[in-house]
Coordinates of C-alpha atoms and ligand atoms in Angstrom, one line a residue:
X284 CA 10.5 49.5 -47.4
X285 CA 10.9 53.2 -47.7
X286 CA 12.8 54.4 -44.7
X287 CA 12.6 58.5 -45.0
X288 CA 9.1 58.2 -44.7
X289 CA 7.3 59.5 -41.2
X290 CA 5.7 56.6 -39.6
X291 CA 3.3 55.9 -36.7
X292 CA 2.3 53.0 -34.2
X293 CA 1.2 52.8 -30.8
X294 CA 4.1 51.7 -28.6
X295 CA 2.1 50.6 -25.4
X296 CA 1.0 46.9 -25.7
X297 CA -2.4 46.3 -26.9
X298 CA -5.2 46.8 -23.9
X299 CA -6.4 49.2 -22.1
X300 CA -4.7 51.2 -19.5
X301 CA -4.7 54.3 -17.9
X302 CA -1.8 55.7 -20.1
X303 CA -1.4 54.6 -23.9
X304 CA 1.9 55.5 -26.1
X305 CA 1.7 56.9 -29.8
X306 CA 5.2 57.3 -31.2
X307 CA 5.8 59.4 -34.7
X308 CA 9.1 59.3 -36.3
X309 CA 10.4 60.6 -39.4
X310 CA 10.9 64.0 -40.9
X311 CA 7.1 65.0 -40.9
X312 CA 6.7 63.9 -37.4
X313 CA 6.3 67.8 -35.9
X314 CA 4.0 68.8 -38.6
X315 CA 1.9 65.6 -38.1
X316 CA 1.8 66.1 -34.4
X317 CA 1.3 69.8 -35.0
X318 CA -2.1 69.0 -37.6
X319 CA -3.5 66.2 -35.3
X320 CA -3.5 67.9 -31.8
X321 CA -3.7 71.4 -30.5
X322 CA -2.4 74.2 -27.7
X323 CA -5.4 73.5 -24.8
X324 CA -8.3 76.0 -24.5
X325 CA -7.7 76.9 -28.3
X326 CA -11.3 74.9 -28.7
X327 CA -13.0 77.0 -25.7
X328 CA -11.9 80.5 -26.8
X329 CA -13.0 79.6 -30.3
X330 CA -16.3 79.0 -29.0
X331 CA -16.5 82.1 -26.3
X332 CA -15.2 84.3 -30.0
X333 CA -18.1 82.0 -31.9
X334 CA -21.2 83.4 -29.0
X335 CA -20.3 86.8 -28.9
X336 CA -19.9 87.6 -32.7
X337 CA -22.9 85.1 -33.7
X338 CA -20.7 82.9 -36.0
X339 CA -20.7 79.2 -37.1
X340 CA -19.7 76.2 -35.1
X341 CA -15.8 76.3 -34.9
X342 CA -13.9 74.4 -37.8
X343 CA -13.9 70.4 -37.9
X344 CA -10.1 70.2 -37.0
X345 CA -7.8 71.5 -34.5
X346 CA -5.3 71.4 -37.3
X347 CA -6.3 75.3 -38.2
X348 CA -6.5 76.2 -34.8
X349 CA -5.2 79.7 -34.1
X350 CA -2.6 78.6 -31.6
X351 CA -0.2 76.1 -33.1
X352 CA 1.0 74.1 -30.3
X353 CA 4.4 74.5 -29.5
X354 CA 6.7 71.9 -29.4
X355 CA 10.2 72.2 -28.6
X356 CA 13.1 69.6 -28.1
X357 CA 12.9 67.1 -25.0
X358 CA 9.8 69.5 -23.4
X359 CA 6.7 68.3 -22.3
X360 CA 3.7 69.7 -23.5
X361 CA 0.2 69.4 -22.7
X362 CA -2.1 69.1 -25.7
X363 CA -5.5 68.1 -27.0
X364 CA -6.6 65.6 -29.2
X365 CA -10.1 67.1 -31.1
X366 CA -12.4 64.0 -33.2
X367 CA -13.4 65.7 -36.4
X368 CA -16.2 68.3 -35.3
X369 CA -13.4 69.9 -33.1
X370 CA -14.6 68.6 -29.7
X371 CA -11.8 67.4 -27.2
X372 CA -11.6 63.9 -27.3
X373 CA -8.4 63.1 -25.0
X374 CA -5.6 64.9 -23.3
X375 CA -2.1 64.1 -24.4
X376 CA 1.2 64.8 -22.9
X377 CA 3.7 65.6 -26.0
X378 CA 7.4 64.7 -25.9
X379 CA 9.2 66.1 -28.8
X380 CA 12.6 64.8 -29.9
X381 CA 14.7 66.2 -31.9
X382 CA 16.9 64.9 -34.3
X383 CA 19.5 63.4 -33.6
X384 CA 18.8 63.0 -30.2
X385 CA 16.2 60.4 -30.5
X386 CA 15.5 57.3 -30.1
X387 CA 15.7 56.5 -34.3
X388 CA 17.6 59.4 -34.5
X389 CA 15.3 60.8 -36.2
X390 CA 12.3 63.7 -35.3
X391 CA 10.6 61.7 -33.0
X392 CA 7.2 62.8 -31.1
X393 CA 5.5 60.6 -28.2
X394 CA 2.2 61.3 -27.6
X395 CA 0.7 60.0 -24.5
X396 CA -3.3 59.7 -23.8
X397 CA -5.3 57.9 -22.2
X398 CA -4.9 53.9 -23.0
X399 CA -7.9 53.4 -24.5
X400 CA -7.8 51.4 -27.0
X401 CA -10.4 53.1 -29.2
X402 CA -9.1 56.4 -28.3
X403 CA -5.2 55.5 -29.6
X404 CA -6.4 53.8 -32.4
X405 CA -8.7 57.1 -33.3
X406 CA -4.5 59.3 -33.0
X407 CA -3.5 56.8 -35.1
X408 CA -6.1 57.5 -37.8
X409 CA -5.7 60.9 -37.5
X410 CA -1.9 60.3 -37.8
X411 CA -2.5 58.5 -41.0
X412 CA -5.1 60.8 -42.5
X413 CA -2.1 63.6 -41.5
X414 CA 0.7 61.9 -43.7
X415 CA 2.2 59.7 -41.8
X416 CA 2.1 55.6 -42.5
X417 CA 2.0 52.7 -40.2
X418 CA 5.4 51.4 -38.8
X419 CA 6.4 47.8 -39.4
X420 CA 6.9 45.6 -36.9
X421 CA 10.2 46.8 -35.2
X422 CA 10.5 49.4 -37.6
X423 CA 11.4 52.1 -34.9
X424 CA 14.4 49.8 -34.3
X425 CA 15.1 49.3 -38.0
X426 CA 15.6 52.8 -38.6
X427 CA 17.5 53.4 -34.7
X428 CA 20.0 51.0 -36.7
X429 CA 20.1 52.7 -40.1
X430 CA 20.5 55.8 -38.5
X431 CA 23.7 54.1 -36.5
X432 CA 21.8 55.0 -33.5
X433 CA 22.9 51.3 -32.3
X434 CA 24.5 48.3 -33.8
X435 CA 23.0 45.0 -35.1
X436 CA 23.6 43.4 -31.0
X437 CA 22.2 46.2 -29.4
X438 CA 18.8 46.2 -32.1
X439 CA 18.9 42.5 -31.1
X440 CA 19.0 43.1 -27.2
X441 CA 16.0 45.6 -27.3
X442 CA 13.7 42.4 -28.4
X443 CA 15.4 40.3 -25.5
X444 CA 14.9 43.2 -22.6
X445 CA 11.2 43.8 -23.7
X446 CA 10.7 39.9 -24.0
X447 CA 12.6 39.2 -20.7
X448 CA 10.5 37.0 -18.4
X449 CA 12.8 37.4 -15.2
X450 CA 14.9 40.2 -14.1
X451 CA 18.1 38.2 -14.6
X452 CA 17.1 37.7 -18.4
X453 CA 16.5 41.6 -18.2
X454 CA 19.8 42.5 -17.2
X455 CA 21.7 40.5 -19.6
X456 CA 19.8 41.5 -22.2
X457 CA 20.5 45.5 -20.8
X458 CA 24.1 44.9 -21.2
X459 CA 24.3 43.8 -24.7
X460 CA 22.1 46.5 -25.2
X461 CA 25.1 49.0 -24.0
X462 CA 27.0 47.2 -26.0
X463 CA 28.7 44.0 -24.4
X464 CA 28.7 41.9 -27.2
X465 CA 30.0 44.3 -29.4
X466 CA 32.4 45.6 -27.1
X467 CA 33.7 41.8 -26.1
X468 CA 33.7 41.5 -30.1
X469 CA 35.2 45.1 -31.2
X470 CA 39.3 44.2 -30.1
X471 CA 39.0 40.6 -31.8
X472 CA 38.2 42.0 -34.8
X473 CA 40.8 44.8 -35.0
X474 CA 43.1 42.0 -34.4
X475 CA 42.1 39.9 -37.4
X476 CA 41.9 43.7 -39.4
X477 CA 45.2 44.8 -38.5
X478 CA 46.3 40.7 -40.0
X479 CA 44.4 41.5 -42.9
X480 CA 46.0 44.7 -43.4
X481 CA 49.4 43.9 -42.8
X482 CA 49.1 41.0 -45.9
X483 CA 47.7 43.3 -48.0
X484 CA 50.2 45.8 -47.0
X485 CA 53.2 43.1 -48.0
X486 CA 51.1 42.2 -51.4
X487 CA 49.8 45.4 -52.9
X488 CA 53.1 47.7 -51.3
X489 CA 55.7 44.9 -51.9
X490 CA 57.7 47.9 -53.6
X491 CA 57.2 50.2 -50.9
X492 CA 59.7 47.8 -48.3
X493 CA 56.2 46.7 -46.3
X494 CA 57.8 43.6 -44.5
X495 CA 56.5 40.6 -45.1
X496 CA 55.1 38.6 -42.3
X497 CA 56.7 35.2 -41.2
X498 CA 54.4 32.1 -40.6
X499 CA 55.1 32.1 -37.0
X500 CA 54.0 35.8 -36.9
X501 CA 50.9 35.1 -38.6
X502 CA 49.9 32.1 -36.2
X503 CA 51.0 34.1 -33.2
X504 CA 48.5 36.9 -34.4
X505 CA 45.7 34.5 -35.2
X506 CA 45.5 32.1 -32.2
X507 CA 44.3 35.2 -29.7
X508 CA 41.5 35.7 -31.9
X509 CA 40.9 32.5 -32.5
X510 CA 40.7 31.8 -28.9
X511 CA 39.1 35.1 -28.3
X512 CA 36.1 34.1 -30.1
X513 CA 35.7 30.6 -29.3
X514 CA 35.3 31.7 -26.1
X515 CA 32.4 34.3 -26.9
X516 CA 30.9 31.2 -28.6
X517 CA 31.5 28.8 -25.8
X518 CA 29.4 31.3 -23.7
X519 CA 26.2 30.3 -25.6
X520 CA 25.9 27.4 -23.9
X521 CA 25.0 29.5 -20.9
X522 CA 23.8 32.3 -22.6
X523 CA 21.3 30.1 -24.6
X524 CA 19.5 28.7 -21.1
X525 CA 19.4 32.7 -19.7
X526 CA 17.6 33.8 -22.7
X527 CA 15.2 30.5 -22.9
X528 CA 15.2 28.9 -19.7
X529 CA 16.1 25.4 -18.7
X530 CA 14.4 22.7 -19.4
X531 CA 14.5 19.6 -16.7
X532 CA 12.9 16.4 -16.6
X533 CA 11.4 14.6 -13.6
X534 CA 11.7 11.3 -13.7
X535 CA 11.8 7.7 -11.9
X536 CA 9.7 4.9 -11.4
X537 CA 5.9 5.5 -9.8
X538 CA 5.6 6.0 -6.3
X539 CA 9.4 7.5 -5.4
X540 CA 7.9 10.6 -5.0
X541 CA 8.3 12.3 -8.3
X542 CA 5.1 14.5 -8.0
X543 CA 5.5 15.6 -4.7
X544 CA 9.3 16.9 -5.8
X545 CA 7.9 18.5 -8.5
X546 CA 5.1 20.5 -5.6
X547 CA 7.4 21.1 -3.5
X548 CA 10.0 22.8 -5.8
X549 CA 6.7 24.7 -8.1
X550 CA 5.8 25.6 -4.3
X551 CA 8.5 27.5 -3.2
X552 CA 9.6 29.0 -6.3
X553 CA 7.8 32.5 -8.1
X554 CA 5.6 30.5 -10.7
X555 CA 6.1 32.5 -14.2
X556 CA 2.7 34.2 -15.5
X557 CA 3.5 33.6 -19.4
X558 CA 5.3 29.9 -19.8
X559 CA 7.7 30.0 -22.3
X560 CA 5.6 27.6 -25.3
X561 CA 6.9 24.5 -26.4
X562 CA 5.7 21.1 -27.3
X563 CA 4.7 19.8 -24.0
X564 CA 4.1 15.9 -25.6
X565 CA 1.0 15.1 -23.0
X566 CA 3.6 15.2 -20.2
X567 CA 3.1 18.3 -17.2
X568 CA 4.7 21.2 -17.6
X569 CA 5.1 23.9 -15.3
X570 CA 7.9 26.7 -15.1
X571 CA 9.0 29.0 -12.6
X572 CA 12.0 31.1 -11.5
X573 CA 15.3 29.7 -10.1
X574 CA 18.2 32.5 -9.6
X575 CA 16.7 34.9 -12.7
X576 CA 16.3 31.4 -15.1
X577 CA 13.1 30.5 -16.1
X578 CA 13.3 26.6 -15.4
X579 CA 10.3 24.3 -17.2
X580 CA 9.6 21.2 -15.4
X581 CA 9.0 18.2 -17.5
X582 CA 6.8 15.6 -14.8
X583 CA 7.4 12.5 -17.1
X584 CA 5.2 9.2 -16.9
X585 CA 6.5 6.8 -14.1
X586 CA 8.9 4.2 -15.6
X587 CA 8.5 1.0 -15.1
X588 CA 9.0 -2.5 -17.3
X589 CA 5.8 -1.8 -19.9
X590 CA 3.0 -4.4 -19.5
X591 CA 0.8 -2.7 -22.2
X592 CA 1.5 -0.7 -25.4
X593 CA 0.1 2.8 -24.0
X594 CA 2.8 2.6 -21.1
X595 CA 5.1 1.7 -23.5
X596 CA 4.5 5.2 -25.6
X597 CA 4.5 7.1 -21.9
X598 CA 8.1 5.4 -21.3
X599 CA 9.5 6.8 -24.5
X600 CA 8.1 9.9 -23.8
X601 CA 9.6 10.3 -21.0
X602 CA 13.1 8.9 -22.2
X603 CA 12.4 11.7 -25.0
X604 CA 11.7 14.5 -22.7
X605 CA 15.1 13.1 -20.8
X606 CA 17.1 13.8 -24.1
X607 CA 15.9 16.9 -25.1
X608 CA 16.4 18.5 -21.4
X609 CA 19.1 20.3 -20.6
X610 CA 18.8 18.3 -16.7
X611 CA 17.6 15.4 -15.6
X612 CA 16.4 14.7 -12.5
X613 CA 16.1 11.3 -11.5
X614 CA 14.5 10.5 -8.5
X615 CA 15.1 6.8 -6.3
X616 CA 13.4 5.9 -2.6
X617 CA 15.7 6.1 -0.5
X618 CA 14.1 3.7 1.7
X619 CA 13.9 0.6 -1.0
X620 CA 17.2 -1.0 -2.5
X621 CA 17.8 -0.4 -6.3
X622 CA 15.4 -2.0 -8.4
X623 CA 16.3 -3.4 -11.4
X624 CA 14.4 -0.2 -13.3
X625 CA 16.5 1.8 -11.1
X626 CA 19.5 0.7 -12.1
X627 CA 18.4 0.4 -16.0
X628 CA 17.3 4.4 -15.9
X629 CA 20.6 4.9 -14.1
X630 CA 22.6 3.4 -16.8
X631 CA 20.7 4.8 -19.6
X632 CA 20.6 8.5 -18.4
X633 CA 24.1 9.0 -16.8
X634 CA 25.3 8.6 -20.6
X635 CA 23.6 11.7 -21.5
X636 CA 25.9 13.8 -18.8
X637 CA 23.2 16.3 -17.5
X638 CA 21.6 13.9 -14.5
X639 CA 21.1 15.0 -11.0
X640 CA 20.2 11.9 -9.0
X641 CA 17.6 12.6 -6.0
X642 CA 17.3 10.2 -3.0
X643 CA 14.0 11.3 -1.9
X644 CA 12.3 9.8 1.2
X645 CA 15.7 10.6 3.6
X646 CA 13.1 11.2 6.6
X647 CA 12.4 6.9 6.1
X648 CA 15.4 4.9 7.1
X649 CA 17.8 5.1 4.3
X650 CA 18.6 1.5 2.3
X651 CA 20.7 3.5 -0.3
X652 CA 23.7 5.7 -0.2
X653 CA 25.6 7.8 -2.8
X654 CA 28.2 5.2 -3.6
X655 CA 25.7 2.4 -4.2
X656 CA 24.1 4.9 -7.0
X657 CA 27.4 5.2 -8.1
X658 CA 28.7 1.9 -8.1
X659 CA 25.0 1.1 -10.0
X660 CA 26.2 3.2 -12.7
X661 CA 29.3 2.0 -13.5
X662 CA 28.7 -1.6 -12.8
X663 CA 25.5 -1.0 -15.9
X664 CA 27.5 0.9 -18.2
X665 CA 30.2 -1.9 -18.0
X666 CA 27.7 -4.5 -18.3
X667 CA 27.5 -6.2 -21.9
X668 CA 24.2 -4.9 -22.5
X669 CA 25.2 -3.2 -25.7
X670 CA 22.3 -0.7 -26.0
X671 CA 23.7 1.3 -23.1
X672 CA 26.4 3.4 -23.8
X673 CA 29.4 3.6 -21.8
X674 CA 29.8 6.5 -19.2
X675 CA 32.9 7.5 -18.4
X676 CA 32.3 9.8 -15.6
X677 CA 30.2 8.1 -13.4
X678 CA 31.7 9.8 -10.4
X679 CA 30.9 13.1 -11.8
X680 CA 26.9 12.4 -11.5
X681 CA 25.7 14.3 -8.2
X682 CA 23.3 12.8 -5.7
X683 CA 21.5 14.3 -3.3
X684 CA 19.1 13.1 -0.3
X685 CA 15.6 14.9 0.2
X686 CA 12.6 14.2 1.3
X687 CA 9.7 16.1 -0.2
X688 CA 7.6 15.2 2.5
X689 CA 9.6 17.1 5.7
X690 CA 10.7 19.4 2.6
X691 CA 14.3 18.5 3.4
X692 CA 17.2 19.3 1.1
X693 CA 15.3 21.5 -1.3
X694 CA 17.3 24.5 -1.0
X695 CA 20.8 22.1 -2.0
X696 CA 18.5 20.8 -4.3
X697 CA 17.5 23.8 -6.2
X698 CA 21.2 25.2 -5.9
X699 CA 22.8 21.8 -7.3
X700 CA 20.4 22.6 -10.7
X701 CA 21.8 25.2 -11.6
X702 CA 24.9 24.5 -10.9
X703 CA 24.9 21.1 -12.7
X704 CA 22.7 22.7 -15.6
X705 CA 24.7 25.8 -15.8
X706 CA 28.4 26.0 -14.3
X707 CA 29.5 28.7 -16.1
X708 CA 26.7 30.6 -13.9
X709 CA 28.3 29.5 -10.6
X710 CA 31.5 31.1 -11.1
X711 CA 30.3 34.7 -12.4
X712 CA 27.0 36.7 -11.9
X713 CA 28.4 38.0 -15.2
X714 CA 25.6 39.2 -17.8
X715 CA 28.8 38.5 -20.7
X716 CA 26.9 35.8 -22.5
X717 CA 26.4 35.4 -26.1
X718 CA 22.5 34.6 -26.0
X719 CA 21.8 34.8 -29.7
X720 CA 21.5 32.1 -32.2
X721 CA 22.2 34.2 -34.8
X722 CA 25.1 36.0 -33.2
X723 CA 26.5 32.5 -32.3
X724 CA 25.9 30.4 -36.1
X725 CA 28.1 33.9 -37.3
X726 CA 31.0 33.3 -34.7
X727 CA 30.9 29.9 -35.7
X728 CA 31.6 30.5 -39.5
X729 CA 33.8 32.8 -38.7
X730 CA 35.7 30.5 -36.6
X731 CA 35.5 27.6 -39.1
X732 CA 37.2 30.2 -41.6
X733 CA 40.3 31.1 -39.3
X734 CA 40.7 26.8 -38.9
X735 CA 40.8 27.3 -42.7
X736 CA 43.0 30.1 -43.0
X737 CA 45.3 28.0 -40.3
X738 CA 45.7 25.1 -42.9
X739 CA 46.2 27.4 -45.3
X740 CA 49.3 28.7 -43.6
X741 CA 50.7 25.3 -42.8
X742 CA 50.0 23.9 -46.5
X743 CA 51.9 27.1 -47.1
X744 CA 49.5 28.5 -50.0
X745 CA 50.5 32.2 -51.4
X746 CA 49.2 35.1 -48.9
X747 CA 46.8 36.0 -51.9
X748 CA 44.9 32.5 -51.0
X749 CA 45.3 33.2 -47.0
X750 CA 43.7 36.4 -47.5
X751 CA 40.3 34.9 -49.0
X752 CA 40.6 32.8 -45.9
X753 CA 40.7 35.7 -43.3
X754 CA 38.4 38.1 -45.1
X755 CA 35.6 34.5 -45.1
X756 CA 36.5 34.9 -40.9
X757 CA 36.0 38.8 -40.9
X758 CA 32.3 38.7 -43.0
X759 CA 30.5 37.3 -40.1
X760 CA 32.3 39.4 -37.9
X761 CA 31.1 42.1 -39.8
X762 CA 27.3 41.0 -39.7
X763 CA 27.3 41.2 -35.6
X764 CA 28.7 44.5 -34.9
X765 CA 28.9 46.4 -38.7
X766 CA 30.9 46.3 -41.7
X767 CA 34.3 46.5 -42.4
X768 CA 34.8 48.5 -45.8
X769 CA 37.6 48.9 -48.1
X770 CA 38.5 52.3 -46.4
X771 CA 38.5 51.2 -43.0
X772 CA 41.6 48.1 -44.0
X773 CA 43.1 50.9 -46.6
X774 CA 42.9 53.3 -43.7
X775 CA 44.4 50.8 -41.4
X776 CA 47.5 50.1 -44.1
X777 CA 48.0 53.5 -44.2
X778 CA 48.7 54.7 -40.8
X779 CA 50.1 51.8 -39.9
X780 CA 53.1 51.8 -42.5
X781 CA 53.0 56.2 -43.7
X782 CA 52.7 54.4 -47.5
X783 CA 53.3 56.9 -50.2
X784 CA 53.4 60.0 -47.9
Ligands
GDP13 P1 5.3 9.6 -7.9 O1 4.5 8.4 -8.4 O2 6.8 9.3 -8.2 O3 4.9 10.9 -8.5 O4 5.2 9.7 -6.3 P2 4.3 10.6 -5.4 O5 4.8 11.9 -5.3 O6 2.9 10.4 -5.8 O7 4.5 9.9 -4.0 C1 4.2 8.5 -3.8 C2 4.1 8.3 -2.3 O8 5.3 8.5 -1.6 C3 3.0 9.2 -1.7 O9 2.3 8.4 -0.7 C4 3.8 10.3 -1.0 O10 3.2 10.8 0.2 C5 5.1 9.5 -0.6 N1 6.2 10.3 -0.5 C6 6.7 11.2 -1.4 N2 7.8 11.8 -0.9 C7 8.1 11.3 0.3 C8 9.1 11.5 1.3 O11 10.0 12.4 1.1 N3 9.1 10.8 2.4 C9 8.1 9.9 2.6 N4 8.2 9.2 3.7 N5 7.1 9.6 1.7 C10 7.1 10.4 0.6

């Protein structure tokens, strides 16, 4: 893809409204804007000049107009839009940028108009006709990056603030677009840097009386980025439910109360316009907004011993659903002793240490208490029914006691989710997250290439050999936040140690 090319696309999203965005950038972007549009009234005066000296109809494009319209940096001009015999066809506002100072740090004009669809499409054309080409998908952002108008984290975070379905989601995504990421990232890797330069200091200047680093040096200065970035990683966890929402699945035998849980938490809660998609498998889905997460509610079929084949298939759905949630929420009457499915759902879902058990029916009188649910779970998970895995934290499971019908305990309810789903939220209304897949699969490798450089340094292979090592830890580095060249670690050497001065 040529990138020194002037490009064109209309920023607003597709629809009709009363203002619509066309955005030039590239070096041609004044001249395009100048040939497409014109200074208002230059059309009128034309045509007062036209009447009184008996001459033709004015020329077929405001590009010749007599008045070029002036555009200077970060001003707003008004402008007209002429079709091809000259008449007006819109009024634009026109926002020059100019470079650097854009948003691609390039020349960068905004024309607004009217969002009509026809009408922006109609700029467009004339754009093309004009010089310019059409932008690629996120090619505004593309070029923001070439032009080191942002890093890799922050081109990232502009998808994630316009695709934000909550304002939480927003905000997270806003402060990795000032940088968080890279700024959590930046000190790590001028740690692992300065390693790398001090070996290559000892190797390449072994003449130059460059000391050479001890083992114990070299582990003392790689377990604080070690540790630094597994924590950035660890934060995935969290930041991965932010950015996607959390999945949780109702579920319990028929008639606990299961659907009117499920109403009374959609009820209260800001239902989402656009659901995040997914594979919904036949079972209800709804989402809505808890604390700034988009939650999706999975209503599963009622469990129950299966009599026929077709309940069989909504059973393992709904055991399926259970594993691939990030919660679930099993719900019990509170007024009926622990059934035998009861205590088998119990037992199979406490294993899978996201459950939140709901008592529901507390207005009834109660025939079940926290410690019996408890006791039910460890007494199952000890039993010798070998298909259910041991739990080892049965005390760990919280229950809570509702009743969806007096629309008790909803509030603890909704709190306890997130809590259970997402501790790390609890603690901090922090927006320090890592919520990119790609960002987190990079700190991985670069994590699973310090272990190696670690076993390197205990096996006690030659520095040359540790080196290959750290530099396999500092590539992925490199591919969140920018490269590391051969200058930058020569640079490093250099004023660190005043070689050869
Ligand atoms: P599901 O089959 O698990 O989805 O259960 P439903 O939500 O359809 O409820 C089954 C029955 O229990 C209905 O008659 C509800 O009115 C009743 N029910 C649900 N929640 C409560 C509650 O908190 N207290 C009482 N007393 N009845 C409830």
């Amino acid at each position: 893809m040529n990138t020194d090319d002037t490009i064109v696309a209309i920023s607003t999203p597709a629809g009709r409204g009363g203002i619509g965005v066309v955005r030039l950038s590239g070096p041609d972007a004044l001249l395009i804007a100048r040939q497409v549009l014109r200074s208002p009234g230059t059309a009128e005066r034309r045509t007062e000049s036209s009447k009184s000296t008996s001459e033709a109809a004015p020329t077929a494009s405001g590009s010749d107009g007599k008045r070029p319209l002036d555009l200077q940096s970060w001003r707003v001009r008004f402008a007209e839009l002429p079709d091809e015999q000259g008449q007006v066809m819109d009024r634009a506002l026109v926002t020059y940028f100019q470079k650097p100072h854009s948003y691609t740090g390039e020349d960068v004009v905004e024309i607004s108009c009217h969002g009509s669809p026809v009408v922006l499409e109609f700029l467009v054309g004339r754009c093309l006709w004009a010089g310019a080409r059409l932008a690629e998908p996120g090619e505004f952002t593309l070029r923001a990056f070439l032009n080191g108008r942002m890093d890799l984290t922050q081109a990232e975070a502009v998808r994630d603030l316009i695709e934000a379905q909550t304002l939480y989601q927003a905000q997270v995504a806003a402060q990795q677009l000032e940088g968080a990421v890279s700024r959590r990232l930046t000190p790590l890797k001028k740690q692992l840097v300065d390693l790398i330069s001090l070996l290559e200091a000892g190797i390449d200047f072994a003449e130059d009386d460059v000391p050479v680093l001890s083992n114990e040096d070299m582990e003392a200065r790689l377990t604080p980025v070690e540790q630094g970035l597994a924590q950035i990683a660890a934060s995935f966890r969290t930041g991965k439910i932010i950015r996607h929402g959390l999945t949780l699945a109702i579920l319990g035998r028929p008639n606990v109360g299961k659907s009117s849980l499920f109403n009374c938490l959609l009820e209260q809660d800001r239902a989402i316009v656009t659901a995040t998609p997914g594979t919904t498998r036949d079972l209800v889905s709804e989402t809505v907004e808890l604390a700034g997460v988009p939650l999706r509610f999975v209503d599963t079929a009622g469990i129950r011993q299966a009599f026929d084949e077709a309940e069989a298939i909504g059973i393992r759905k709904s055991y399926e659903a259970a594993a691939d949630s990030d919660l679930a929420l099993l719900v019990l009457d509170g007024s009926q002793e622990l059934t035998y499915e009861d205590r088998d759902l119990l037992a199979r879902l406490a294993p899978l240490g996201k459950l939140l058990v709901v008592v529901n029916k507390s207005d009834l009188p109660l025939r079940l208490s926290a410690e019996r649910v408890i006791e039910a779970i460890k007494n199952r998970t000890s039993s010798s029914d070998s298909s259910v895995p041991s739990v080892s934290s049965a005390d760990a499971v919280p229950v809570l006691f509702v009743s969806a019908l007096e629309r008790r305990g909803i509030e603890e309810l909704r709190k306890a989710i997130l809590e259970t789903a997402l501790p790390a939220l609890a603690g901090e209304r922090e927006s320090q997250f890592l919520t990119n897949v790609r960002q987190e699969r990079l700190l991985r490798e670069s994590l699973a290439a310090l272990s190696a450089a670690r076993r390197s340094l205990a096996d006690g292979v030659p520095h040359e050999m540790l080196l290959l090592d750290l530099y396999n830890a500092l590539r992925p580095l490199d591919a969140i936040t920018g490269e590391t060249t051969v200058e930058d670690i020569l640079t490093n050497i250099f004023s660190t140690f005043c070689i050869g001065k």
